Amino acid sequence: MADAKVIPFGDGERRGSGKGPKPKTRVNGRGGGRLAPVPEQSSGPSDGARQGAEGAAEGAEGAGAMSGAGSWERKLASGLSFLRRRVTGEYEVDEFGYDKELTDQVLMAAFRPLYEKYFRVEVKGIENIPDSGGALIVANHSGTLPLDGLMLQVGVHDNHPAGRHLRLLAADLVFMLPVVNELARKAGHTLACAEDAQRLLERGEVVGVMPEGFKGIGKPFSERYKLQRFGRGGFVSTALKAGVPIVPCSIVGAEEIYPMIGNARTLARILGFPYFPITPTFPWLGPLGMVPLPTKWTIQFGEPIPTDGYPLEAAEDPMLMFNLTDQVRETIQHTLYKLLVQRRSVFF
C-alpha cells in the first residue's frame, strides 16, 4: 500500500530565518496607540493533524503487512491440509482414476507457467463449450510430443466461465509408460476407446479427442498444418449415441516446437515407439535438444455441431458418419488456414 501523504506547510516560510514577512499588527483599544502583534496563522496543518496523518500511514502499512502475512498463513495451512489428505488417503478419485484435487492444485499449477509464460497461449471461442452437460472437443494433433493436449486441458480449465474440466482420450502407449501412466490417470485422461468416451459423455463430462493420433503428431515438418486422416469416424458415432455436441478445435503453434526433419524408423521399432524424431536440435544436443521452441500458440474453439436431433439408429449409418466426420475435419482445417493468415510471427 502506498504511504499516505503528509501535507507540507504551504506558505513556503522559512521559520526562524528572519527573512519572512513581518507579523501583522492591530490597534489595542485600551492602550491608545500601542500596537499588539497578531499571532501568525499557518496555512499548513497543525502538529496534531500531521501526527495523525503519519499514524494513519503507519497503520495502513501495518495492515498491509498483516494482510500479506495472513495470505501466506492461509496458503501454508492449505498446503499442509493438502499433504495431510494425501498421506491419510482422505481424497476422492473417480472410476477412471481422475483426482480432481491433485489436478487443480498440483498438475495444472505445474503446466501453467509453460502455458502462460513460455507458449503464451491465446484462447478464442471458449464460450462454444457448453456450461453444463457433455460435449466432445475434436482437435488437430501435432508437435512431435503431445504437449498440445496438455495445453488444451489447461486452456479449458483456466478460461471456461463455468470452470469445466477436459477429459482427454489418450493412446494406449501413454498407459504403458510407468510414471506417465499414473499421472495421466490422475489428470483425468482415459484410454481412447468408444466405451470409456461414451460413459464420460453420458455423465456430462467435456471429453477431448485428437483423431489424427500418431499420424498427426509424428508427421514431418514439411506437412505442418495439413490434417491427416480422421479414422473411420468413431468419435462421431460416440457423440451421436450420447447426444452431445461436437466442438471443433484448431491449435496453431504446436507444429513448430519440435520441427521434425527426419524419422529413425529402425530405432523406433527397437524401442517400440511409433516414430523416433530427428529435429534440428535432437539428438545432436542431447537432453538440451528436447527443450521445445518458445512458439506463440492460439487455440480456437469453433461453433458446436449438434447431434441430439438425429435418431438413435443414426450412429449406425456409415454415410452420415462420413459426412459429419468430413464436416468436422474441414472446419478445423479451414480455421487453421485462417489463423495462419492472421499470424504475424511464429514466436511473437
Short mmCIF file of C-alpha atoms in Angstrom, two decimals:
data_model
loop_
_atom_site.label_atom_id
_atom_site.label_comp_id
_atom_site.label_asym_id
_atom_site.label_seq_id
_atom_site.Cartn_x
_atom_site.Cartn_y
_atom_site.Cartn_z
CA MET A 1 0.00 0.00 0.00
CA ALA A 2 1.33 3.45 -0.86
CA ASP A 3 2.31 5.69 2.03
CA ALA A 4 -0.23 8.32 2.95
CA LYS A 5 0.90 11.84 2.02
CA VAL A 6 1.51 14.39 4.79
CA ILE A 7 0.61 17.87 3.58
CA PRO A 8 3.63 20.23 3.93
CA PHE A 9 3.50 23.79 5.14
CA GLY A 10 2.05 25.58 2.18
CA ASP A 11 3.16 29.22 2.64
CA GLY A 12 6.84 28.47 1.95
CA GLU A 13 8.06 30.46 5.00
CA ARG A 14 11.41 29.64 6.46
CA ARG A 15 10.83 29.80 10.18
CA GLY A 16 13.50 31.45 12.33
CA SER A 17 15.31 32.87 9.33
CA GLY A 18 14.25 36.44 9.98
CA LYS A 19 13.58 36.95 6.30
CA GLY A 20 9.93 36.02 6.21
CA PRO A 21 7.05 38.57 6.18
CA LYS A 22 6.60 40.62 9.32
CA PRO A 23 3.77 39.66 11.66
CA LYS A 24 0.55 41.62 11.23
CA THR A 25 -0.47 44.11 13.97
CA ARG A 26 -3.72 45.55 15.27
CA VAL A 27 -4.62 48.51 17.47
CA ASN A 28 -5.09 47.79 21.16
CA GLY A 29 -8.30 49.62 22.10
CA ARG A 30 -7.31 50.30 25.69
CA GLY A 31 -3.75 51.40 25.19
CA GLY A 32 -4.33 54.19 22.72
CA GLY A 33 -1.56 53.98 20.25
CA ARG A 34 0.01 50.79 21.49
CA LEU A 35 0.23 48.10 18.83
CA ALA A 36 -0.04 44.43 19.73
CA PRO A 37 1.17 41.66 17.41
CA VAL A 38 -1.42 39.31 15.96
CA PRO A 39 -0.47 35.60 16.30
CA GLU A 40 0.75 34.21 12.99
CA GLN A 41 -1.73 31.89 11.12
CA SER A 42 -0.09 28.92 9.47
CA SER A 43 -1.59 27.70 6.22
CA GLY A 44 -0.29 24.15 6.89
CA PRO A 45 -1.85 21.55 9.20
CA SER A 46 -1.31 21.55 12.89
CA ASP A 47 1.20 19.30 14.57
CA GLY A 48 -1.63 17.10 15.84
CA ALA A 49 -3.13 16.71 12.36
CA ARG A 50 0.28 15.93 10.92
CA GLN A 51 0.96 13.31 13.57
CA GLY A 52 -2.47 11.81 12.94
CA ALA A 53 -1.78 11.52 9.22
CA GLU A 54 1.58 9.90 9.88
CA GLY A 55 -0.05 7.50 12.29
CA ALA A 56 -2.70 6.61 9.71
CA ALA A 57 0.00 5.90 7.13
CA GLU A 58 1.88 3.68 9.55
CA GLY A 59 -1.34 1.90 10.43
CA ALA A 60 -2.10 1.31 6.75
CA GLU A 61 1.38 -0.13 6.22
CA GLY A 62 0.93 -2.37 9.22
CA ALA A 63 -2.46 -3.55 7.95
CA GLY A 64 -0.95 -4.36 4.56
CA ALA A 65 1.85 -6.32 6.18
CA MET A 66 -0.63 -8.20 8.35
CA SER A 67 -2.78 -8.94 5.27
CA GLY A 68 0.25 -10.30 3.39
CA ALA A 69 1.22 -12.42 6.38
CA GLY A 70 -2.34 -13.70 6.65
CA SER A 71 -2.33 -14.66 2.98
CA TRP A 72 0.87 -16.68 3.38
CA GLU A 73 -0.51 -18.30 6.51
CA ARG A 74 -3.66 -19.35 4.63
CA LYS A 75 -1.58 -20.76 1.76
CA LEU A 76 0.63 -22.65 4.20
CA ALA A 77 -2.39 -24.03 6.04
CA SER A 78 -3.99 -25.08 2.75
CA GLY A 79 -0.78 -26.79 1.64
CA LEU A 80 -0.40 -28.66 4.92
CA SER A 81 -4.04 -29.73 4.77
CA PHE A 82 -3.49 -31.00 1.22
CA LEU A 83 -0.43 -33.00 2.30
CA ARG A 84 -2.32 -34.45 5.25
CA ARG A 85 -5.12 -35.68 2.98
CA ARG A 86 -2.53 -37.19 0.62
CA VAL A 87 -0.85 -39.07 3.47
CA THR A 88 -4.05 -40.29 5.12
CA GLY A 89 -5.79 -41.13 1.84
CA GLU A 90 -8.72 -38.77 2.52
CA TYR A 91 -9.25 -37.77 -1.10
CA GLU A 92 -11.51 -38.96 -3.89
CA VAL A 93 -10.86 -40.39 -7.33
CA ASP A 94 -13.50 -41.46 -9.82
CA GLU A 95 -13.78 -44.84 -11.53
CA PHE A 96 -11.25 -43.77 -14.18
CA GLY A 97 -8.66 -42.70 -11.60
CA TYR A 98 -9.27 -38.94 -12.00
CA ASP A 99 -8.07 -36.97 -8.96
CA LYS A 100 -9.67 -33.53 -9.20
CA GLU A 101 -7.90 -32.04 -6.18
CA LEU A 102 -4.45 -33.15 -7.33
CA THR A 103 -5.15 -31.91 -10.87
CA ASP A 104 -6.35 -28.48 -9.73
CA GLN A 105 -3.69 -27.80 -7.11
CA VAL A 106 -0.61 -29.55 -8.48
CA LEU A 107 -0.76 -30.66 -12.12
CA MET A 108 -2.41 -27.55 -13.54
CA ALA A 109 -0.09 -25.37 -11.46
CA ALA A 110 2.90 -27.25 -12.90
CA PHE A 111 1.81 -26.76 -16.52
CA ARG A 112 0.53 -23.19 -16.12
CA PRO A 113 3.95 -21.43 -16.43
CA LEU A 114 4.53 -23.29 -19.70
CA TYR A 115 1.06 -22.28 -20.86
CA GLU A 116 1.17 -18.61 -19.79
CA LYS A 117 4.84 -17.60 -20.00
CA TYR A 118 6.52 -19.93 -22.48
CA PHE A 119 3.92 -20.61 -25.18
CA ARG A 120 1.76 -17.58 -24.26
CA VAL A 121 -1.39 -19.39 -25.34
CA GLU A 122 -4.31 -17.31 -26.56
CA VAL A 123 -7.75 -18.93 -26.36
CA LYS A 124 -10.65 -17.93 -28.60
CA GLY A 125 -14.25 -19.12 -28.70
CA ILE A 126 -14.24 -20.71 -25.25
CA GLU A 127 -17.95 -19.81 -24.99
CA ASN A 128 -18.67 -22.50 -27.60
CA ILE A 129 -18.10 -25.15 -24.93
CA PRO A 130 -21.44 -25.55 -23.10
CA ASP A 131 -21.64 -24.54 -19.44
CA SER A 132 -23.17 -27.89 -18.48
CA GLY A 133 -23.72 -31.34 -19.93
CA GLY A 134 -21.49 -33.43 -22.11
CA ALA A 135 -19.53 -32.18 -25.12
CA LEU A 136 -16.94 -33.72 -27.41
CA ILE A 137 -14.00 -31.46 -28.39
CA VAL A 138 -12.25 -32.63 -31.56
CA ALA A 139 -8.82 -31.05 -32.19
CA ASN A 140 -5.87 -31.37 -34.54
CA HIS A 141 -2.76 -33.10 -33.19
CA SER A 142 0.85 -32.03 -33.79
CA GLY A 143 4.19 -31.18 -32.23
CA THR A 144 6.19 -34.47 -32.11
CA LEU A 145 5.47 -34.70 -28.36
CA PRO A 146 1.83 -34.38 -27.18
CA LEU A 147 2.17 -31.03 -25.42
CA ASP A 148 -0.83 -29.72 -27.38
CA GLY A 149 -3.16 -31.98 -25.41
CA LEU A 150 -1.83 -30.68 -22.09
CA MET A 151 -2.06 -27.03 -23.18
CA LEU A 152 -5.61 -27.67 -24.40
CA GLN A 153 -6.52 -29.07 -20.99
CA VAL A 154 -5.07 -26.05 -19.18
CA GLY A 155 -6.83 -23.69 -21.61
CA VAL A 156 -10.26 -25.16 -20.86
CA HIS A 157 -9.55 -25.41 -17.13
CA ASP A 158 -8.40 -21.79 -16.73
CA ASN A 159 -10.63 -19.95 -19.22
CA HIS A 160 -14.06 -21.52 -19.21
CA PRO A 161 -16.51 -19.37 -17.20
CA ALA A 162 -18.15 -22.46 -15.71
CA GLY A 163 -14.80 -24.00 -14.74
CA ARG A 164 -15.19 -27.07 -16.95
CA HIS A 165 -12.57 -29.82 -16.88
CA LEU A 166 -11.36 -31.54 -20.06
CA ARG A 167 -11.06 -35.33 -20.01
CA LEU A 168 -8.67 -36.35 -22.78
CA LEU A 169 -8.73 -39.67 -24.63
CA ALA A 170 -5.14 -40.92 -24.92
CA ALA A 171 -3.40 -43.63 -26.92
CA ASP A 172 -2.57 -46.96 -25.27
CA LEU A 173 1.17 -46.08 -25.35
CA VAL A 174 0.52 -43.40 -22.69
CA PHE A 175 -0.75 -46.03 -20.26
CA MET A 176 2.20 -48.34 -20.89
CA LEU A 177 4.81 -45.88 -19.59
CA PRO A 178 5.42 -46.28 -15.81
CA VAL A 179 5.24 -42.72 -14.46
CA VAL A 180 3.25 -41.17 -17.31
CA ASN A 181 0.52 -43.78 -16.84
CA GLU A 182 -0.18 -42.76 -13.24
CA LEU A 183 -0.06 -39.02 -13.93
CA ALA A 184 -2.34 -39.35 -16.96
CA ARG A 185 -4.94 -41.20 -14.91
CA LYS A 186 -4.76 -38.63 -12.12
CA ALA A 187 -5.21 -35.81 -14.66
CA GLY A 188 -8.42 -37.36 -15.98
CA HIS A 189 -7.10 -38.99 -19.15
CA THR A 190 -8.50 -42.33 -20.20
CA LEU A 191 -7.98 -44.86 -22.95
CA ALA A 192 -9.18 -43.77 -26.38
CA CYS A 193 -11.98 -46.31 -26.74
CA ALA A 194 -15.64 -45.74 -27.56
CA GLU A 195 -16.93 -47.34 -24.35
CA ASP A 196 -14.97 -45.07 -21.98
CA ALA A 197 -15.73 -41.98 -24.07
CA GLN A 198 -19.46 -42.68 -24.10
CA ARG A 199 -19.59 -43.26 -20.34
CA LEU A 200 -17.85 -39.93 -19.71
CA LEU A 201 -20.11 -38.06 -22.14
CA GLU A 202 -23.27 -39.54 -20.62
CA ARG A 203 -22.05 -38.38 -17.20
CA GLY A 204 -21.94 -34.82 -18.55
CA GLU A 205 -18.16 -34.50 -18.93
CA VAL A 206 -16.27 -32.49 -21.56
CA VAL A 207 -14.20 -35.04 -23.49
CA GLY A 208 -11.31 -34.23 -25.82
CA VAL A 209 -10.15 -36.36 -28.73
CA MET A 210 -7.46 -35.90 -31.40
CA PRO A 211 -8.46 -38.31 -34.20
CA GLU A 212 -5.19 -37.94 -36.15
CA GLY A 213 -3.35 -39.83 -33.42
CA PHE A 214 0.29 -40.68 -34.12
CA LYS A 215 -0.21 -39.84 -37.80
CA GLY A 216 -0.67 -36.20 -36.82
CA ILE A 217 1.84 -35.85 -34.02
CA GLY A 218 4.58 -37.71 -35.90
CA LYS A 219 4.22 -36.15 -39.35
CA PRO A 220 7.24 -34.38 -40.91
CA PHE A 221 7.64 -30.63 -40.64
CA SER A 222 7.07 -30.26 -44.38
CA GLU A 223 3.43 -31.34 -43.85
CA ARG A 224 2.71 -28.99 -40.95
CA TYR A 225 -0.89 -27.84 -40.54
CA LYS A 226 -2.11 -30.39 -43.10
CA LEU A 227 -4.59 -32.62 -41.32
CA GLN A 228 -4.13 -36.37 -41.60
CA ARG A 229 -6.97 -38.88 -41.81
CA PHE A 230 -9.54 -38.78 -39.03
CA GLY A 231 -10.02 -42.53 -38.96
CA ARG A 232 -13.43 -44.08 -39.61
CA GLY A 233 -15.49 -41.57 -37.65
CA GLY A 234 -15.66 -43.43 -34.36
CA PHE A 235 -15.79 -40.16 -32.40
CA VAL A 236 -18.87 -39.08 -34.40
CA SER A 237 -20.64 -42.33 -33.58
CA THR A 238 -19.85 -41.86 -29.88
CA ALA A 239 -21.20 -38.30 -29.89
CA LEU A 240 -24.40 -39.42 -31.67
CA LYS A 241 -25.03 -42.19 -29.15
CA ALA A 242 -24.55 -39.78 -26.24
CA GLY A 243 -26.48 -36.97 -27.96
CA VAL A 244 -23.80 -34.36 -27.21
CA PRO A 245 -22.49 -31.53 -29.43
CA ILE A 246 -19.18 -31.79 -31.27
CA VAL A 247 -16.92 -28.74 -30.82
CA PRO A 248 -14.18 -28.41 -33.48
CA CYS A 249 -10.90 -27.06 -32.12
CA SER A 250 -7.90 -25.69 -34.04
CA ILE A 251 -4.44 -25.33 -32.46
CA VAL A 252 -1.75 -23.18 -34.10
CA GLY A 253 1.80 -23.00 -32.74
CA ALA A 254 2.40 -26.60 -31.70
CA GLU A 255 3.73 -27.66 -35.11
CA GLU A 256 6.92 -25.60 -34.67
CA ILE A 257 8.02 -26.60 -31.16
CA TYR A 258 9.96 -29.64 -32.45
CA PRO A 259 10.43 -29.32 -36.24
CA MET A 260 10.65 -32.98 -37.27
CA ILE A 261 13.02 -33.22 -40.23
CA GLY A 262 13.65 -36.97 -40.05
CA ASN A 263 12.43 -40.25 -38.57
CA ALA A 264 14.77 -43.02 -37.40
CA ARG A 265 12.31 -45.86 -38.09
CA THR A 266 14.69 -48.69 -37.21
CA LEU A 267 15.44 -47.20 -33.80
CA ALA A 268 11.72 -46.57 -33.30
CA ARG A 269 10.93 -50.26 -33.91
CA ILE A 270 13.63 -51.34 -31.46
CA LEU A 271 12.26 -49.04 -28.75
CA GLY A 272 8.63 -49.86 -29.52
CA PHE A 273 7.74 -46.28 -30.48
CA PRO A 274 5.59 -45.30 -33.46
CA TYR A 275 8.40 -42.99 -34.62
CA PHE A 276 11.74 -41.62 -33.44
CA PRO A 277 12.02 -37.92 -34.30
CA ILE A 278 15.09 -36.16 -35.63
CA THR A 279 14.95 -32.39 -35.26
CA PRO A 280 17.49 -29.58 -35.79
CA THR A 281 18.44 -29.91 -32.11
CA PHE A 282 17.70 -33.55 -31.22
CA PRO A 283 19.58 -35.84 -30.78
CA TRP A 284 22.54 -33.61 -31.67
CA LEU A 285 22.36 -31.52 -28.48
CA GLY A 286 21.39 -34.39 -26.19
CA PRO A 287 18.90 -33.54 -23.43
CA LEU A 288 19.11 -29.85 -24.36
CA GLY A 289 17.65 -30.75 -27.74
CA MET A 290 14.43 -31.84 -26.02
CA VAL A 291 13.63 -28.27 -24.95
CA PRO A 292 10.73 -27.08 -27.15
CA LEU A 293 10.99 -23.85 -29.10
CA PRO A 294 9.04 -20.96 -27.48
CA THR A 295 6.40 -20.52 -30.18
CA LYS A 296 3.26 -18.40 -29.76
CA TRP A 297 0.10 -20.52 -29.61
CA THR A 298 -3.53 -19.89 -30.48
CA ILE A 299 -6.36 -22.27 -29.59
CA GLN A 300 -9.73 -21.57 -31.19
CA PHE A 301 -12.97 -23.42 -30.45
CA GLY A 302 -15.48 -23.37 -33.29
CA GLU A 303 -19.26 -23.40 -33.36
CA PRO A 304 -20.65 -26.62 -31.86
CA ILE A 305 -22.22 -29.15 -34.21
CA PRO A 306 -25.38 -30.53 -32.54
CA THR A 307 -26.12 -34.26 -32.65
CA ASP A 308 -29.19 -34.56 -30.44
CA GLY A 309 -31.57 -34.11 -33.39
CA TYR A 310 -30.62 -37.41 -35.03
CA PRO A 311 -32.50 -40.67 -34.35
CA LEU A 312 -30.84 -43.43 -32.31
CA GLU A 313 -30.10 -45.56 -35.36
CA ALA A 314 -28.14 -42.67 -36.95
CA ALA A 315 -24.98 -43.90 -35.22
CA GLU A 316 -25.08 -46.98 -37.46
CA ASP A 317 -25.40 -45.02 -40.72
CA PRO A 318 -21.96 -45.09 -42.44
CA MET A 319 -22.83 -42.28 -44.87
CA LEU A 320 -23.86 -39.98 -42.02
CA MET A 321 -20.65 -40.90 -40.16
CA PHE A 322 -18.60 -39.95 -43.21
CA ASN A 323 -20.43 -36.65 -43.77
CA LEU A 324 -20.17 -35.48 -40.16
CA THR A 325 -16.52 -36.56 -39.90
CA ASP A 326 -15.71 -34.68 -43.07
CA GLN A 327 -17.60 -31.61 -41.81
CA VAL A 328 -15.59 -31.53 -38.57
CA ARG A 329 -12.31 -32.08 -40.37
CA GLU A 330 -12.96 -29.36 -42.94
CA THR A 331 -14.00 -26.92 -40.21
CA ILE A 332 -10.74 -27.48 -38.31
CA GLN A 333 -8.63 -27.27 -41.49
CA HIS A 334 -10.31 -24.04 -42.63
CA THR A 335 -9.81 -22.46 -39.21
CA LEU A 336 -6.14 -23.47 -39.20
CA TYR A 337 -5.58 -21.70 -42.53
CA LYS A 338 -7.41 -18.63 -41.27
CA LEU A 339 -5.32 -18.46 -38.08
CA LEU A 340 -2.10 -18.92 -40.07
CA VAL A 341 -3.02 -15.99 -42.33
CA GLN A 342 -3.69 -13.82 -39.26
CA ARG A 343 -0.45 -14.87 -37.53
CA ARG A 344 2.33 -12.29 -37.88
CA SER A 345 5.14 -14.37 -36.42
CA VAL A 346 5.81 -17.89 -35.21
CA PHE A 347 7.37 -16.62 -31.99
CA PHE A 348 5.63 -13.28 -31.32
#
